[in-house]
Amino acid sequence: AQSVAQPEDQVNVAEGNPLTVKCTYSVSGNPYLFWYVQYPNRGLQFLLKYITGDNLVKGSYGFEAEFNKSQTSFHLKKPSALVSDSALYFCAVSLRYTGGFKTIFGAGTRLFVKA
Amino acid sequence: SQTIHQWPATLVQPVGSPLSLECTVEGTSNPNLYWYRQAAGRGLQLLFYSVGIGQISSEVPQNLSASRPQDRQFILSSKKLLLSDSGFYLCAWSGQGEYYGYTFGSGTRLTVV
């Protein structure tokens, strides 16, 4: 079965420290990979995506993600966390199938950045 | 630029009452449209998606229905709400391809009492 895993329900990090939010996937074919962020009582916002090319993708708010095909991972990273980065983060995988395409979202990881 | 509007932002409805949530998209044509529900601020559950006017696919059989009367309008409805229908409802649109990503509306917090 095709799936996306975010193995950590919650990640705690001190302000100024680097952060990593993990995402692994299990799909057939070549997926497109996305990260979204959700602030309280708001819709999800697009952060970045990997389509092809350089494995390191840079996105909004200083975030970046590294695509690792051999480990089927797409971890979200930021060199120096801010308190304002505290939010719910979703990894997503989109892939084509006969008749259309499908997007699978991970369960989300809550990031707490402490001042 | 493309924008997505979803309303209302919050809604408190009694059990057994009808529901209508509306979502409209501007600045694009022939979008794919989606309704998701999010329970307790965590994972997303895909309820319905539509690839064109009048074309609705249901992912989870339940007390809800969806309609797409116009290209850029997507409506989520219920004839009789249940307590279990409470949640945060999100509308989203995407282009016709797996590489576009989604743009989400701001969400509707529905509380059934």
Coordinates of N, CA and C in Angstrom, one line a residue:
Chain A
A1 N 0.8 -1.2 0.0 CA 0.0 0.0 0.0 C 0.9 1.2 0.0
Q2 N 0.4 2.3 -0.7 CA 1.2 3.5 -0.7 C 0.9 4.3 0.5
S3 N 2.0 4.8 1.1 CA 1.9 5.5 2.4 C 2.9 6.6 2.6
V4 N 2.6 7.5 3.5 CA 3.6 8.5 3.9 C 3.6 8.5 5.4
A5 N 4.8 8.5 6.0 CA 5.0 8.4 7.4 C 5.7 9.6 7.9
Q6 N 5.2 10.2 9.0 CA 5.9 11.2 9.7 C 6.0 10.6 11.1
P7 N 7.2 10.0 11.4 CA 7.3 9.2 12.6 C 7.2 9.9 13.9
E8 N 7.3 11.2 13.9 CA 7.3 11.9 15.2 C 6.0 12.7 15.3
D9 N 5.2 12.5 16.3 CA 4.0 13.3 16.5 C 4.4 14.7 16.9
Q10 N 5.5 14.9 17.6 CA 5.9 16.2 18.1 C 7.4 16.3 18.1
V11 N 7.9 17.5 17.7 CA 9.3 17.8 17.8 C 9.5 19.1 18.6
N12 N 10.4 19.0 19.6 CA 10.6 20.2 20.4 C 12.1 20.6 20.1
V13 N 12.2 21.9 20.0 CA 13.5 22.4 19.7 C 13.6 23.8 20.3
A14 N 14.8 24.2 20.7 CA 15.1 25.5 21.3 C 15.3 26.5 20.2
E15 N 14.8 27.8 20.4 CA 15.0 28.8 19.4 C 16.5 29.0 19.1
G16 N 16.8 29.1 17.8 CA 18.2 29.3 17.4 C 18.9 27.9 17.0
N17 N 18.3 26.8 17.5 CA 18.9 25.5 17.1 C 18.3 25.0 15.8
P18 N 19.1 24.1 15.1 CA 18.5 23.6 13.9 C 17.4 22.6 14.2
L19 N 16.5 22.5 13.2 CA 15.3 21.6 13.4 C 15.2 20.7 12.2
T20 N 14.7 19.5 12.5 CA 14.4 18.5 11.4 C 13.1 17.9 11.7
V21 N 12.2 17.9 10.7 CA 11.0 17.2 10.8 C 11.0 16.1 9.7
K22 N 10.8 14.8 10.2 CA 11.1 13.7 9.3 C 9.9 13.2 8.5
C23 N 10.2 12.7 7.3 CA 9.1 12.2 6.4 C 9.7 11.1 5.6
T24 N 9.1 9.9 5.6 CA 9.5 8.9 4.7 C 8.2 8.4 4.0
Y25 N 8.4 7.8 2.8 CA 7.3 7.4 2.0 C 7.5 6.0 1.4
S26 N 6.4 5.4 1.1 CA 6.5 4.1 0.4 C 5.4 4.1 -0.7
V27 N 5.9 4.4 -1.9 CA 5.1 4.4 -3.1 C 5.8 3.8 -4.3
S28 N 5.0 3.4 -5.2 CA 5.6 2.9 -6.5 C 5.7 4.0 -7.5
G29 N 6.6 4.0 -8.4 CA 6.8 5.0 -9.3 C 7.6 6.2 -8.8
N30 N 7.6 7.3 -9.5 CA 8.3 8.5 -9.1 C 7.4 9.5 -8.5
P31 N 7.5 9.7 -7.2 CA 6.6 10.7 -6.6 C 7.1 12.1 -6.6
Y32 N 6.1 13.0 -6.5 CA 6.4 14.4 -6.2 C 6.2 14.6 -4.8
L33 N 7.1 15.4 -4.1 CA 7.0 15.5 -2.7 C 6.8 16.9 -2.2
F34 N 6.0 17.1 -1.2 CA 5.6 18.4 -0.7 C 5.7 18.5 0.8
W35 N 5.9 19.8 1.2 CA 5.7 20.1 2.6 C 4.8 21.3 2.7
Y36 N 3.9 21.2 3.7 CA 2.9 22.2 4.0 C 3.0 22.5 5.5
V37 N 2.6 23.8 5.9 CA 2.6 24.2 7.3 C 1.2 24.7 7.6
Q38 N 0.7 24.4 8.8 CA -0.6 24.8 9.2 C -0.5 25.5 10.6
Y39 N -0.9 26.8 10.6 CA -1.0 27.5 11.9 C -2.3 27.3 12.5
P40 N -2.5 27.5 13.8 CA -3.8 27.2 14.5 C -5.0 27.9 13.8
N41 N -6.0 27.1 13.6 CA -7.3 27.5 13.0 C -7.1 28.1 11.6
R42 N -6.1 27.7 10.8 CA -5.9 28.2 9.5 C -5.8 27.0 8.5
G43 N -5.9 27.3 7.3 CA -5.6 26.2 6.3 C -4.2 25.9 6.1
L44 N -3.8 24.9 5.4 CA -2.4 24.5 5.2 C -1.8 25.5 4.1
Q45 N -0.6 25.8 4.3 CA 0.2 26.7 3.4 C 1.3 25.9 2.8
F46 N 1.5 26.0 1.5 CA 2.6 25.4 0.8 C 3.9 25.9 1.3
L47 N 4.9 25.0 1.5 CA 6.2 25.4 1.9 C 7.2 25.2 0.8
L48 N 7.3 24.0 0.3 CA 8.2 23.7 -0.8 C 7.8 22.3 -1.4
K49 N 8.5 22.1 -2.6 CA 8.2 20.8 -3.2 C 9.4 20.3 -4.0
Y50 N 9.5 19.0 -4.1 CA 10.6 18.4 -5.0 C 9.9 17.8 -6.2
I51 N 10.4 18.2 -7.3 CA 9.9 17.6 -8.6 C 10.9 16.8 -9.2
T52 N 12.1 17.4 -9.5 CA 13.2 16.8 -10.1 C 14.4 17.6 -9.9
G53 N 15.6 17.1 -10.2 CA 16.8 17.9 -10.1 C 17.5 17.8 -8.8
D54 N 18.0 19.0 -8.3 CA 18.8 19.0 -7.1 C 18.0 18.4 -5.9
N55 N 18.7 17.6 -5.2 CA 18.0 16.9 -4.1 C 17.7 17.8 -2.9
L56 N 18.4 19.0 -2.8 CA 18.1 19.9 -1.8 C 17.2 21.0 -2.3
V57 N 16.0 21.1 -1.7 CA 15.0 22.1 -2.2 C 14.9 23.2 -1.1
K58 N 14.9 24.4 -1.6 CA 14.7 25.5 -0.7 C 13.3 26.1 -0.8
G59 N 12.7 26.5 0.3 CA 11.3 27.0 0.2 C 11.1 28.2 1.0
S60 N 9.8 28.4 1.5 CA 9.5 29.6 2.2 C 10.0 29.6 3.6
Y61 N 10.2 30.8 4.2 CA 10.5 31.1 5.6 C 11.8 30.4 6.0
G62 N 12.7 30.2 5.0 CA 14.0 29.7 5.4 C 14.1 28.2 5.5
F63 N 13.0 27.5 5.2 CA 13.0 26.0 5.2 C 13.6 25.4 4.0
E64 N 14.1 24.2 4.2 CA 14.6 23.4 3.1 C 14.3 22.0 3.3
A65 N 14.4 21.2 2.3 CA 14.1 19.7 2.5 C 15.1 19.0 1.5
E66 N 15.5 17.8 2.0 CA 16.4 17.0 1.2 C 15.7 15.7 0.8
F67 N 15.7 15.5 -0.5 CA 15.2 14.3 -1.1 C 16.2 13.2 -1.1
N68 N 15.9 12.1 -0.5 CA 16.9 11.0 -0.5 C 16.2 9.8 -1.1
K69 N 16.5 9.4 -2.4 CA 15.8 8.4 -3.0 C 16.0 7.0 -2.4
S70 N 17.3 6.8 -2.1 CA 17.6 5.4 -1.5 C 16.9 5.2 -0.2
Q71 N 16.8 6.2 0.6 CA 16.1 6.1 1.9 C 14.6 6.4 1.8
T72 N 14.2 6.8 0.7 CA 12.8 7.2 0.5 C 12.4 8.2 1.6
S73 N 13.2 9.2 1.7 CA 12.9 10.2 2.7 C 12.9 11.6 2.1
F74 N 12.2 12.5 2.8 CA 12.1 13.9 2.4 C 12.0 14.7 3.7
H75 N 13.1 14.8 4.4 CA 13.1 15.5 5.7 C 13.1 17.0 5.5
L76 N 12.3 17.7 6.4 CA 12.3 19.2 6.4 C 13.3 19.7 7.4
K77 N 14.0 20.8 7.0 CA 15.0 21.3 7.9 C 15.0 22.8 7.9
K78 N 15.6 23.3 8.9 CA 15.9 24.7 9.0 C 17.1 25.0 9.9
P79 N 18.0 25.7 9.5 CA 19.3 25.9 10.3 C 19.1 26.5 11.6
S80 N 18.1 27.4 11.8 CA 18.0 28.1 13.0 C 16.5 28.4 13.2
A81 N 15.9 27.7 14.2 CA 14.5 27.7 14.5 C 14.0 29.0 15.1
L82 N 12.8 29.5 14.8 CA 12.2 30.6 15.4 C 11.0 30.2 16.2
V83 N 10.6 31.0 17.2 CA 9.4 30.6 17.9 C 8.2 30.6 17.0
S84 N 8.2 31.5 16.0 CA 7.1 31.6 15.1 C 7.0 30.4 14.1
D85 N 8.0 29.6 14.1 CA 7.9 28.3 13.3 C 7.0 27.3 14.0
S86 N 6.7 27.5 15.2 CA 5.8 26.5 15.9 C 4.5 26.4 15.2
A87 N 4.2 25.2 14.7 CA 3.0 24.9 13.9 C 2.9 23.4 13.6
L88 N 1.9 23.0 12.8 CA 1.8 21.7 12.4 C 2.3 21.5 11.0
Y89 N 3.1 20.5 10.8 CA 3.8 20.4 9.5 C 3.3 19.0 8.8
F90 N 3.0 19.1 7.6 CA 2.5 18.0 6.8 C 3.4 17.7 5.6
C91 N 3.8 16.4 5.5 CA 4.5 16.0 4.3 C 3.4 15.3 3.4
A92 N 3.6 15.5 2.1 CA 2.7 14.9 1.1 C 3.4 14.4 -0.1
V93 N 2.8 13.3 -0.6 CA 3.4 12.7 -1.8 C 2.3 12.7 -2.9
S94 N 2.6 13.1 -4.1 CA 1.7 13.0 -5.2 C 2.3 12.1 -6.3
L95 N 1.4 11.2 -6.8 CA 1.9 10.4 -7.9 C 0.7 10.1 -8.8
R96 N 1.2 9.8 -10.0 CA 0.2 9.5 -11.1 C -0.2 8.1 -11.1
Y97 N -1.4 7.8 -11.4 CA -1.9 6.5 -11.6 C -2.9 6.5 -12.8
T98 N -3.3 5.4 -13.3 CA -4.2 5.3 -14.5 C -5.4 6.1 -14.2
G99 N -5.7 7.1 -15.0 CA -6.9 7.9 -14.8 C -6.7 9.2 -14.0
G100 N -5.5 9.4 -13.5 CA -5.4 10.7 -12.8 C -4.2 10.7 -11.9
F101 N -4.3 11.4 -10.8 CA -3.2 11.4 -9.8 C -3.8 11.4 -8.4
K102 N -2.9 11.1 -7.5 CA -3.4 11.0 -6.1 C -2.4 11.6 -5.2
T103 N -2.8 12.3 -4.2 CA -2.0 12.9 -3.1 C -2.2 12.3 -1.8
I104 N -1.2 11.8 -1.2 CA -1.3 11.2 0.2 C -0.6 12.1 1.2
F105 N -1.3 12.5 2.2 CA -0.7 13.3 3.3 C -0.3 12.5 4.4
G106 N 0.8 12.9 5.1 CA 1.2 12.3 6.3 C 0.3 12.8 7.4
A107 N 0.5 12.2 8.6 CA -0.4 12.5 9.7 C -0.1 13.8 10.4
G108 N 1.0 14.4 10.0 CA 1.4 15.7 10.6 C 2.3 15.5 11.8
T109 N 3.2 16.5 11.9 CA 4.1 16.6 13.1 C 4.0 18.0 13.7
R110 N 3.8 18.0 15.0 CA 3.7 19.3 15.6 C 5.0 19.8 16.1
L111 N 5.4 21.0 15.7 CA 6.7 21.5 16.0 C 6.5 22.6 17.1
F112 N 7.2 22.4 18.2 CA 7.3 23.5 19.3 C 8.7 24.0 19.3
V113 N 8.8 25.3 19.2 CA 10.0 26.0 19.3 C 10.0 26.9 20.6
K114 N 10.9 26.6 21.5 CA 10.9 27.2 22.8 C 11.9 28.4 22.8
A115 N 11.4 29.5 23.4 CA 12.3 30.7 23.4 C 13.4 30.5 24.5
Chain B
S1 N -3.7 36.6 -9.7 CA -3.2 35.4 -9.0 C -4.5 34.6 -8.5
Q2 N -4.2 33.4 -8.2 CA -5.3 32.5 -7.8 C -5.6 32.7 -6.3
T3 N -6.8 32.7 -6.0 CA -7.3 32.7 -4.6 C -8.4 31.8 -4.4
I4 N -8.5 31.3 -3.1 CA -9.6 30.4 -2.7 C -10.3 31.0 -1.6
H5 N -11.6 31.0 -1.6 CA -12.4 31.6 -0.6 C -13.3 30.4 0.0
Q6 N -13.4 30.4 1.3 CA -14.1 29.4 2.0 C -14.9 30.1 3.1
W7 N -16.2 29.8 3.2 CA -17.0 30.4 4.3 C -18.1 29.5 4.7
P8 N -18.6 29.6 6.0 CA -18.1 30.6 7.0 C -16.9 30.1 7.7
A9 N -16.3 30.9 8.5 CA -15.1 30.5 9.2 C -15.5 29.6 10.4
T10 N -16.6 29.9 11.1 CA -17.0 29.1 12.2 C -18.5 28.9 12.0
L11 N -19.0 27.8 12.6 CA -20.4 27.5 12.5 C -20.8 26.6 13.6
V12 N -21.8 26.9 14.3 CA -22.4 26.0 15.4 C -23.8 25.7 14.9
Q13 N -24.0 24.4 14.8 CA -25.3 23.9 14.3 C -25.9 22.8 15.2
P14 N -27.2 22.8 15.4 CA -27.7 21.7 16.2 C -27.8 20.4 15.4
V15 N -27.8 19.3 16.2 CA -27.9 18.0 15.6 C -29.2 17.9 14.8
G16 N -29.1 17.3 13.6 CA -30.3 17.2 12.8 C -30.6 18.3 11.8
S17 N -29.8 19.4 11.9 CA -30.0 20.5 11.0 C -29.2 20.3 9.8
P18 N -29.5 21.0 8.7 CA -28.8 20.9 7.4 C -27.5 21.7 7.5
L19 N -26.6 21.4 6.5 CA -25.3 22.1 6.4 C -25.1 22.4 5.0
S20 N -24.5 23.6 4.8 CA -24.0 24.0 3.5 C -22.7 24.8 3.6
L21 N -21.6 24.3 3.2 CA -20.3 25.0 3.2 C -19.9 25.3 1.8
E22 N -19.5 26.5 1.5 CA -19.2 26.8 0.1 C -17.7 27.2 0.0
C23 N -17.2 26.9 -1.2 CA -15.8 27.2 -1.5 C -15.8 27.7 -3.0
T24 N -15.1 28.8 -3.2 CA -14.9 29.3 -4.6 C -13.5 29.6 -4.9
V25 N -13.1 29.4 -6.1 CA -11.7 29.6 -6.5 C -11.7 30.7 -7.6
E26 N -10.7 31.6 -7.5 CA -10.6 32.7 -8.5 C -9.3 32.6 -9.2
G27 N -9.2 33.0 -10.4 CA -7.9 33.2 -11.1 C -7.4 31.9 -11.8
T28 N -8.2 30.9 -11.9 CA -7.8 29.7 -12.6 C -9.1 29.1 -13.2
S29 N -8.9 28.2 -14.1 CA -10.0 27.5 -14.7 C -9.8 26.0 -14.6
N30 N -10.9 25.2 -14.6 CA -10.8 23.8 -14.5 C -9.9 23.2 -13.4
P31 N -10.0 23.8 -12.2 CA -9.2 23.2 -11.1 C -9.8 21.9 -10.6
N32 N -8.9 21.1 -10.0 CA -9.4 20.0 -9.2 C -9.7 20.6 -7.9
L33 N -10.9 20.1 -7.3 CA -11.3 20.7 -6.0 C -11.5 19.6 -5.0
Y34 N -11.2 19.9 -3.8 CA -11.2 18.9 -2.7 C -11.9 19.4 -1.5
W35 N -12.5 18.5 -0.7 CA -13.0 18.8 0.7 C -12.3 17.8 1.6
Y36 N -11.6 18.3 2.6 CA -11.0 17.5 3.6 C -11.6 17.9 5.0
R37 N -11.6 16.9 5.9 CA -11.9 17.1 7.3 C -10.7 16.8 8.1
Q38 N -10.5 17.7 9.1 CA -9.4 17.5 10.1 C -10.0 17.4 11.5
A39 N -9.7 16.4 12.1 CA -10.2 16.2 13.5 C -9.1 16.5 14.5
A40 N -9.4 17.2 15.5 CA -8.5 17.5 16.7 C -7.2 18.0 16.2
G41 N -7.1 18.8 15.2 CA -5.9 19.5 14.8 C -4.8 18.5 14.3
R42 N -5.2 17.4 13.7 CA -4.2 16.5 13.3 C -4.4 16.1 11.8
G43 N -4.5 14.8 11.5 CA -4.4 14.4 10.1 C -5.6 14.8 9.3
L44 N -5.4 14.8 8.0 CA -6.4 15.2 7.0 C -7.2 13.9 6.5
Q45 N -8.5 14.0 6.4 CA -9.3 13.0 5.8 C -9.9 13.5 4.6
L46 N -9.6 12.9 3.4 CA -10.2 13.4 2.2 C -11.6 12.9 2.1
L47 N -12.6 13.8 1.9 CA -14.0 13.5 1.9 C -14.5 13.4 0.4
F48 N -14.2 14.4 -0.4 CA -14.7 14.4 -1.7 C -13.6 15.1 -2.6
Y49 N -13.6 14.7 -3.9 CA -12.8 15.5 -4.8 C -13.6 15.5 -6.2
S50 N -13.2 16.6 -6.9 CA -13.9 16.8 -8.2 C -12.9 17.2 -9.3
V51 N -13.0 16.6 -10.4 CA -12.1 17.0 -11.5 C -12.8 17.8 -12.6
G52 N -14.1 18.0 -12.4 CA -14.9 18.9 -13.3 C -16.3 19.1 -12.8
I53 N -17.0 20.0 -13.5 CA -18.4 20.3 -13.2 C -19.2 19.0 -13.1
G54 N -19.9 18.8 -12.0 CA -20.8 17.7 -11.9 C -20.1 16.4 -11.6
Q55 N -18.8 16.3 -11.6 CA -18.0 15.1 -11.3 C -17.5 15.1 -9.9
I56 N -18.1 14.2 -9.1 CA -17.8 14.1 -7.7 C -17.4 12.7 -7.3
S57 N -16.3 12.6 -6.6 CA -15.8 11.3 -6.2 C -15.8 11.3 -4.6
S58 N -16.4 10.3 -4.0 CA -16.5 10.2 -2.6 C -15.4 9.2 -2.1
E59 N -14.7 9.7 -1.1 CA -13.6 8.8 -0.6 C -14.2 8.0 0.6
V60 N -15.0 8.6 1.4 CA -15.5 8.0 2.6 C -17.0 8.1 2.7
P61 N -17.7 7.0 2.7 CA -19.2 7.0 2.8 C -19.6 7.6 4.1
Q62 N -20.5 8.5 4.1 CA -20.9 9.2 5.4 C -22.1 10.0 5.2
N63 N -22.3 10.9 6.1 CA -23.5 11.7 6.2 C -23.4 13.0 5.4
L64 N -22.4 13.1 4.5 CA -22.1 14.3 3.8 C -22.2 14.1 2.3
S65 N -22.4 15.1 1.6 CA -22.4 15.1 0.1 C -21.7 16.3 -0.4
A66 N -21.3 16.3 -1.7 CA -20.7 17.4 -2.3 C -21.3 17.7 -3.7
S67 N -21.2 18.9 -4.1 CA -21.6 19.2 -5.4 C -20.7 20.3 -6.0
R68 N -20.7 20.3 -7.4 CA -19.9 21.3 -8.1 C -20.8 21.8 -9.2
P69 N -21.6 22.8 -8.9 CA -22.5 23.4 -9.9 C -21.8 24.3 -10.9
Q70 N -20.7 24.8 -10.6 CA -19.9 25.7 -11.5 C -18.4 25.2 -11.5
D71 N -17.7 25.7 -12.5 CA -16.3 25.2 -12.6 C -15.5 25.5 -11.3
R72 N -15.7 26.7 -10.7 CA -14.9 27.1 -9.6 C -15.7 27.2 -8.3
Q73 N -16.7 26.4 -8.1 CA -17.5 26.4 -6.9 C -17.7 25.0 -6.5
F74 N -17.4 24.8 -5.2 CA -17.5 23.4 -4.6 C -18.3 23.6 -3.3
I75 N -19.3 22.7 -3.1 CA -20.2 22.9 -2.0 C -20.3 21.6 -1.2
L76 N -20.2 21.6 0.1 CA -20.3 20.5 1.0 C -21.6 20.6 1.7
S77 N -22.4 19.5 1.7 CA -23.7 19.6 2.3 C -24.0 18.4 3.2
S78 N -25.0 18.6 4.0 CA -25.6 17.5 4.8 C -27.1 17.8 5.0
K79 N -27.9 16.8 4.9 CA -29.3 17.0 5.2 C -29.6 17.0 6.7
K80 N -28.9 16.2 7.4 CA -29.1 16.1 8.9 C -27.7 15.9 9.6
L81 N -27.2 16.9 10.3 CA -25.9 16.8 10.9 C -26.0 15.8 12.1
L82 N -24.9 15.2 12.3 CA -24.6 14.3 13.5 C -23.5 14.9 14.3
L83 N -23.5 14.6 15.6 CA -22.4 15.1 16.5 C -21.0 14.8 15.9
S84 N -20.9 13.6 15.3 CA -19.6 13.2 14.7 C -19.2 14.0 13.5
D85 N -20.1 14.8 13.0 CA -19.7 15.7 11.9 C -18.9 16.9 12.3
S86 N -18.8 17.1 13.6 CA -17.9 18.2 14.1 C -16.5 18.1 13.6
G87 N -15.9 19.2 13.3 CA -14.5 19.2 12.9 C -14.1 20.4 12.1
F88 N -12.9 20.4 11.6 CA -12.4 21.5 10.8 C -12.4 21.1 9.4
Y89 N -13.2 21.8 8.6 CA -13.3 21.4 7.1 C -12.5 22.4 6.3
L90 N -11.7 21.7 5.4 CA -10.9 22.5 4.5 C -11.2 22.2 3.1
C91 N -11.3 23.2 2.3 CA -11.4 23.2 0.9 C -10.0 23.4 0.2
A92 N -9.8 22.8 -0.9 CA -8.5 23.0 -1.6 C -8.7 22.8 -3.1
W93 N -7.7 23.4 -3.8 CA -7.7 23.3 -5.2 C -6.3 22.9 -5.7
S94 N -6.3 22.3 -6.8 CA -5.0 22.0 -7.5 C -5.1 22.1 -9.0
G95 N -4.0 22.2 -9.7 CA -4.0 22.1 -11.1 C -4.2 20.7 -11.5
Q96 N -4.3 20.5 -12.8 CA -4.6 19.2 -13.4 C -3.3 18.4 -13.6
G97 N -2.6 18.1 -12.5 CA -1.4 17.4 -12.6 C -0.8 17.2 -11.2
E98 N 0.0 16.1 -11.0 CA 0.5 15.7 -9.7 C 1.6 16.6 -9.2
Y99 N 2.1 17.5 -10.0 CA 3.3 18.3 -9.6 C 2.9 19.7 -9.2
Y100 N 1.6 20.0 -9.1 CA 1.1 21.4 -8.8 C 1.1 21.7 -7.3
G101 N 0.7 20.7 -6.5 CA 0.5 21.0 -5.1 C -0.9 21.6 -4.9
Y102 N -1.2 21.7 -3.7 CA -2.5 22.2 -3.3 C -2.5 23.6 -2.7
T103 N -3.6 24.3 -2.9 CA -3.8 25.6 -2.2 C -5.1 25.4 -1.4
F104 N -5.0 25.7 -0.1 CA -6.1 25.4 0.8 C -6.8 26.7 1.1
G105 N -8.1 26.6 1.4 CA -8.8 27.6 2.0 C -8.5 27.8 3.5
S106 N -9.1 28.8 4.1 CA -8.8 29.1 5.5 C -9.5 28.2 6.5
G107 N -10.5 27.4 6.0 CA -11.1 26.4 6.8 C -12.4 26.9 7.5
T108 N -13.3 25.9 7.8 CA -14.5 26.2 8.6 C -14.5 25.3 9.8
R109 N -14.6 25.9 11.0 CA -14.7 25.1 12.2 C -16.2 24.9 12.5
L110 N -16.6 23.6 12.3 CA -18.0 23.2 12.5 C -18.1 22.5 13.9
T111 N -19.1 23.0 14.7 CA -19.4 22.4 15.9 C -20.9 22.0 15.9
V112 N -21.1 20.7 16.0 CA -22.5 20.2 16.1 C -22.9 20.0 17.5
V113 N -24.0 20.6 18.0 CA -24.3 20.6 19.4 C -25.7 19.9 19.6

